[in-house]
XYZ file of C-alpha atoms in Angstrom:
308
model
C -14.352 -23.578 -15.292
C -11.063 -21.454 -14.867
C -8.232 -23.948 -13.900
C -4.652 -22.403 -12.185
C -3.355 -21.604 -15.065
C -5.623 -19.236 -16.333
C -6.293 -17.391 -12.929
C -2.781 -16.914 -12.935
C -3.155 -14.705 -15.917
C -6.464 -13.485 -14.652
C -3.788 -12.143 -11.880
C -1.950 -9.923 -14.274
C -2.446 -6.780 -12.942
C -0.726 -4.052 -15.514
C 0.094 -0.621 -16.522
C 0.560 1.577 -19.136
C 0.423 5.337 -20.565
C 0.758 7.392 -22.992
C 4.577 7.496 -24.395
C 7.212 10.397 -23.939
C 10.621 11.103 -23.951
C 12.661 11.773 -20.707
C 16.651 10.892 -20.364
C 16.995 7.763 -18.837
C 20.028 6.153 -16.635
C 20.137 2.426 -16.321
C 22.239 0.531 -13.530
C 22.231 -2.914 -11.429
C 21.511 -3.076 -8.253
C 23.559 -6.277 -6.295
C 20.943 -7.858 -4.075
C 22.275 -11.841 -2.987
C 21.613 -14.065 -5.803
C 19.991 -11.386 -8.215
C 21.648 -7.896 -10.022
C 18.470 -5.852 -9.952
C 18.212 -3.712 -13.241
C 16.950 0.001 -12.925
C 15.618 2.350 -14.422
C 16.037 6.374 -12.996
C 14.484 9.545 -14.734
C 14.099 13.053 -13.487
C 15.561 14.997 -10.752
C 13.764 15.503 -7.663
C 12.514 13.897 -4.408
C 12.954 10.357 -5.174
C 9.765 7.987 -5.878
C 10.017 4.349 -6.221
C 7.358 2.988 -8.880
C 6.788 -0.869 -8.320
C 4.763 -2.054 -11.403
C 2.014 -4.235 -11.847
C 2.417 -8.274 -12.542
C 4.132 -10.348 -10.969
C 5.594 -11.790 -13.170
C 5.962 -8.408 -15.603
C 9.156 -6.357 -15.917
C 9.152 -2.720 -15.768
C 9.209 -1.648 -19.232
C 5.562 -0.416 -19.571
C 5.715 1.656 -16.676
C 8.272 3.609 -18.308
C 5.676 6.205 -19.517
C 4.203 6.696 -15.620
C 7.602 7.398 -14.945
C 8.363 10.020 -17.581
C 4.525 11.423 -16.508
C 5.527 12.042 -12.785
C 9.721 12.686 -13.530
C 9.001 16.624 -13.428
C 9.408 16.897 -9.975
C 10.627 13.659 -8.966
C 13.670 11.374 -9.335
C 11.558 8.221 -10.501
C 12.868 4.554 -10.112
C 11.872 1.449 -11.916
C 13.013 -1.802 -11.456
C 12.377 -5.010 -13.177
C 11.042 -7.423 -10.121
C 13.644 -10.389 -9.296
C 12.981 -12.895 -12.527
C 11.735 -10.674 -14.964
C 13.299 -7.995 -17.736
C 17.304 -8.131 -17.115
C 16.866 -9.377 -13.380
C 17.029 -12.838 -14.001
C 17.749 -15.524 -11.694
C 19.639 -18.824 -12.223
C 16.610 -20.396 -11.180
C 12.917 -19.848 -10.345
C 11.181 -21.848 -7.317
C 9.978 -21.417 -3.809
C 13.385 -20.377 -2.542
C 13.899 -18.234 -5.134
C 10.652 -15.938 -5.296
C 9.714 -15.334 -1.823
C 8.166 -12.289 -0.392
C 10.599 -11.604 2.018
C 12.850 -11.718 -0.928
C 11.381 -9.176 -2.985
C 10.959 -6.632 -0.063
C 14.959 -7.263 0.338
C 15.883 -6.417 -3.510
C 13.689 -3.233 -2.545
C 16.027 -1.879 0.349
C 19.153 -3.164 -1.864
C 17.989 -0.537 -4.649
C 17.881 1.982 -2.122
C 21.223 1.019 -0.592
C 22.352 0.933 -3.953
C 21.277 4.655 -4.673
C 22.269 6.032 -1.370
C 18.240 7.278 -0.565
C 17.301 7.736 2.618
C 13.508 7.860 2.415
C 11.266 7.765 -0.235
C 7.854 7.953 -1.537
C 6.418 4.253 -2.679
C 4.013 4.054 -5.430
C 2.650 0.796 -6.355
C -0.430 -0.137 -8.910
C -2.224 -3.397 -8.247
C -0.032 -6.191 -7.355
C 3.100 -3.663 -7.053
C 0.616 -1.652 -4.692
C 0.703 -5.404 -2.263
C 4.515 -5.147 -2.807
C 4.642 -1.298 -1.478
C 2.629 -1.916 1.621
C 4.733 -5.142 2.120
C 7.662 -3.185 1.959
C 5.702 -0.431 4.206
C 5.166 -2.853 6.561
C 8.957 -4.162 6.785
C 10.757 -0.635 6.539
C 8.243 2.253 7.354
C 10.899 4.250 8.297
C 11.890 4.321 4.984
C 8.796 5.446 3.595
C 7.698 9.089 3.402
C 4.280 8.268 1.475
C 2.236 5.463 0.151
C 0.769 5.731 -3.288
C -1.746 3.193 -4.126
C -2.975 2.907 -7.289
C -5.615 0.477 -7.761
C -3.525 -1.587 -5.895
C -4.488 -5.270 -4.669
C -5.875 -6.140 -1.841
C -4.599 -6.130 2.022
C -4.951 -9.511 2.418
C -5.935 -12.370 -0.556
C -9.536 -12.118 0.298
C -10.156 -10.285 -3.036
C -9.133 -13.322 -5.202
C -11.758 -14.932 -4.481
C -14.342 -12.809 -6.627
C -11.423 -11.851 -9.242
C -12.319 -14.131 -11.489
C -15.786 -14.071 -11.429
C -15.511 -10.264 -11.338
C -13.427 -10.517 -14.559
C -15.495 -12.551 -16.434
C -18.474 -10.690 -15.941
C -17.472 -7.686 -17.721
C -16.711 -10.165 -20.909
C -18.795 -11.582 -23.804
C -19.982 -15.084 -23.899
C -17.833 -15.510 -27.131
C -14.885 -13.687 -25.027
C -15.302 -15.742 -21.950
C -15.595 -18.794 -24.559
C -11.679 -17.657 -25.737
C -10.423 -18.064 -22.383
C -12.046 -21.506 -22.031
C -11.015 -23.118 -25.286
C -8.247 -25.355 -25.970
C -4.670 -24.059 -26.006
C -2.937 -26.908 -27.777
C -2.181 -27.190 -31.103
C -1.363 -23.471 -32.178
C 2.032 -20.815 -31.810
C 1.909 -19.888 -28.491
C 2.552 -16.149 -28.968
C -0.493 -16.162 -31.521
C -2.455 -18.325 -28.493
C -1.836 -15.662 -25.830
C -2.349 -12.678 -28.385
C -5.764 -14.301 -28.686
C -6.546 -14.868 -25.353
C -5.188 -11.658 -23.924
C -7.381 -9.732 -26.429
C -10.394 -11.845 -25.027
C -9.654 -10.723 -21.408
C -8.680 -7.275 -22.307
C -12.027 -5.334 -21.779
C -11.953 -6.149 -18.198
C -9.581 -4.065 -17.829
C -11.094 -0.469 -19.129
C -14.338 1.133 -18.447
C -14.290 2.176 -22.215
C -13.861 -0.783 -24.669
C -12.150 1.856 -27.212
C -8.918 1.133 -25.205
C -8.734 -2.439 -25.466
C -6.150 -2.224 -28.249
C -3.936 -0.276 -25.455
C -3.984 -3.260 -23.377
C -3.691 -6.480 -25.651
C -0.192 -4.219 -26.887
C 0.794 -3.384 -23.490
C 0.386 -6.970 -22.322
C 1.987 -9.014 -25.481
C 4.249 -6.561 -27.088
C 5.882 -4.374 -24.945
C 6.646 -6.778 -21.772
C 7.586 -10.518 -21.423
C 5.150 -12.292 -18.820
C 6.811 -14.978 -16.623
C 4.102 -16.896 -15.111
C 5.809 -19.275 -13.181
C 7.144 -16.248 -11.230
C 3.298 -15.020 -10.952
C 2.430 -18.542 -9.491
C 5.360 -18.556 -7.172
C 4.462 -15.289 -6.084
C 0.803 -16.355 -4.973
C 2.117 -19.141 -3.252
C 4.409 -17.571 -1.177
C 1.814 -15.103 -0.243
C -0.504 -17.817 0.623
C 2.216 -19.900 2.810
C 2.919 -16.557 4.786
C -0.785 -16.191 4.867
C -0.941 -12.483 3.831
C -2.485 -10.026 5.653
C -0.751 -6.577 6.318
C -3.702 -4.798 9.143
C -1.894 -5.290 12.383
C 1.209 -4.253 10.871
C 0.222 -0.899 9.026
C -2.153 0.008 11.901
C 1.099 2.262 13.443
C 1.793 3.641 9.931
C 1.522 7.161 10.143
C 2.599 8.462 6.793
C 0.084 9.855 3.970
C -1.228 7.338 2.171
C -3.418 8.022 -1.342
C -5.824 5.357 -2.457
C -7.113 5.653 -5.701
C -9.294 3.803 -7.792
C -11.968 3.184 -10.457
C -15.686 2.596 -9.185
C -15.970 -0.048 -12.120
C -12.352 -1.771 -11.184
C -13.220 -5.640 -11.089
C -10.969 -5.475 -8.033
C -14.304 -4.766 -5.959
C -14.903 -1.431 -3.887
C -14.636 -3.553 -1.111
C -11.157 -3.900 -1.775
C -9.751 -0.275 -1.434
C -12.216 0.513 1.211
C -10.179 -2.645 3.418
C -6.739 -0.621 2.503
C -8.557 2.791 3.706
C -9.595 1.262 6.756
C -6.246 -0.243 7.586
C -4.024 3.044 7.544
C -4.634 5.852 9.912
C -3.498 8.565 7.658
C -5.141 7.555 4.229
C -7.863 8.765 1.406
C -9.454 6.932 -0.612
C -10.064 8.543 -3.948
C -12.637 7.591 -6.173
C -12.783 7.733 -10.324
C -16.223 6.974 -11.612
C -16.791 5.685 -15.077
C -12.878 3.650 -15.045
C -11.694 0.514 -14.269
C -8.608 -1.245 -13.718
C -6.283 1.213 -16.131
C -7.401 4.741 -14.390
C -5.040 6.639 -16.615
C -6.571 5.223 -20.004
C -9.947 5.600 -18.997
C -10.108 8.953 -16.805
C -6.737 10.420 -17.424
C -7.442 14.196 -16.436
C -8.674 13.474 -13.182
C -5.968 10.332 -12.576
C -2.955 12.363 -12.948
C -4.422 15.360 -11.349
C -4.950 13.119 -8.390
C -1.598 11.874 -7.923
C 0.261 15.183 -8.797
C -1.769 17.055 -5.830
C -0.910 14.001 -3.348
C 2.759 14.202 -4.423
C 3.122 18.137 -4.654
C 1.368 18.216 -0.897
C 4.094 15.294 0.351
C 6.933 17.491 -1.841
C 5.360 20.780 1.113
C 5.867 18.805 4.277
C 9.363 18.604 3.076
């Protein structure tokens, strides 16, 4: 049985790609009772990357970022608790949704942007049509990258559809004990058990357990507030992204344990969107089909770049 705890990291929903090396500025952004830290790269139209998590800084989106800063002004930003955005405290006052859509404007603000394009991969793809749905004139595109669902109704397979693509002596990691040993050697051990849910190919797992223990520091108790807040607002964006009329790309992997179901809701909820499907890749598109994942996003931004 999978207690709270453990579908809270079930929930971590992640990203990462191969590295390179683009100039970087870094910057706070003042947003009430958090300095958000920044990341910017590139020169171009500006696009807003919100990563995956909660409860995950920015730091291993760094590499999308350098992949799409040829013709864009990327931004990062470690999400209010995490990375160098840290918070005096963490509770229910403290990690809200309306919150986090706020310390998304004050970035802006902060940068003098008008309008931008919002890209967002699993749970940052809830916090761009969040935003969306708060400030759509402030959005000049949607990018959704196997992005989390439009309301919660998808949680309540994800486990289940996790577990399913593990081992019985993977599944039996996740429900052993977790007393007794170093904790970083306990979550190595447990994130390598959960791993191959995440890619279509199992070559790649190594990719993941490193992306999710050594290059970012989880928070979960911001991933739990997070949910909760969600729940308490009861979540569900389709009345208010009906009179979004912007482009919106949806794109994701036939084998993502998110369900079809899931994107197909999103589709169905914008009027200007496509849905874009990867076959043979799961929840990290850019791992297991990279060709056809980047050549998918550059043709959706290079046709937004054309409208002007």
């Amino acid at each position: 049985m999978t207690d709270a705890r453990t579908l809270g990291a079930l929930l971590l929903l992640l990203l990462g790609v191969p590295p390179a090396a683009h100039a970087q500025e870094h910057g706070f952004a003042p947003a009430g009772d958090v300095r958000i830290h920044y990341t910017l790269r590139g020169q171009g139209p500006p696009l807003l990357i919100l990563n995956g998590g909660p409860g995950l800084p920015s730091t291993h989106f760094g590499p999308l970022a350098d992949a799409l800063s040829a013709h864009h002004r990327t931004i990062l930003f470690d999400q209010r608790g995490t990375g160098r955005s840290t918070l005096p405290r963490l509770d229910g006052t403290t990690i809200t949704a309306e919150a986090m859509v706020a310390d998304v404007e004050a970035v802006r603000e902060h940068l003098g942007i008008d309008t931008w394009i919002v890209m967002g991969h699993s749970w940052g793809g809830m916090y761009a049509m969040l935003y969306a749905a708060r400030h759509p004139e402030r959005v000049r595109a949607l990018l959704l990258s196997a992005s989390g669902g439009i309301d919660l109704e998808f949680t309540r397979t994800l486990t289940a559809n996790l577990r399913a693509r593990l081992t019985d002596a993977e599944r039996a990691v996740l429900d052993g004990p977790r007393d007794g040993e170093d904790p970083a050697q306990t979550r190595r051990r447990r994130v390598a058990a959960l791993a191959p849910a995440y890619v279509y190919h199992r070559e790649h797992v190594p990719r993941v357990v490193e992306a999710l223990t050594e290059t970012s520091t989880y928070v979960p108790t911001v991933n739990a507030l997070v949910f909760q807040d969600l729940r308490r607002i009861g979540y569900d964006l389709r009345a208010a992204l009906r009179s979004f009329h912007k482009p919106v790309l949806i794109v994701q992997g036939r084998q993502d344990f998110l369900g079809e179901e899931t994107a197909l809701q999103i589709h169905d909820a914008f009027p200007r969107s496509t849905l874009v499907w990867i076959d043979e890749c799961s929840h990290y598109l850019w791992w297991d089909q990279p060709e056809q994942y980047f050549e998918t996003l550059h043709t959706f931004l290079a046709s937004v770049r054309a409208q002007g």
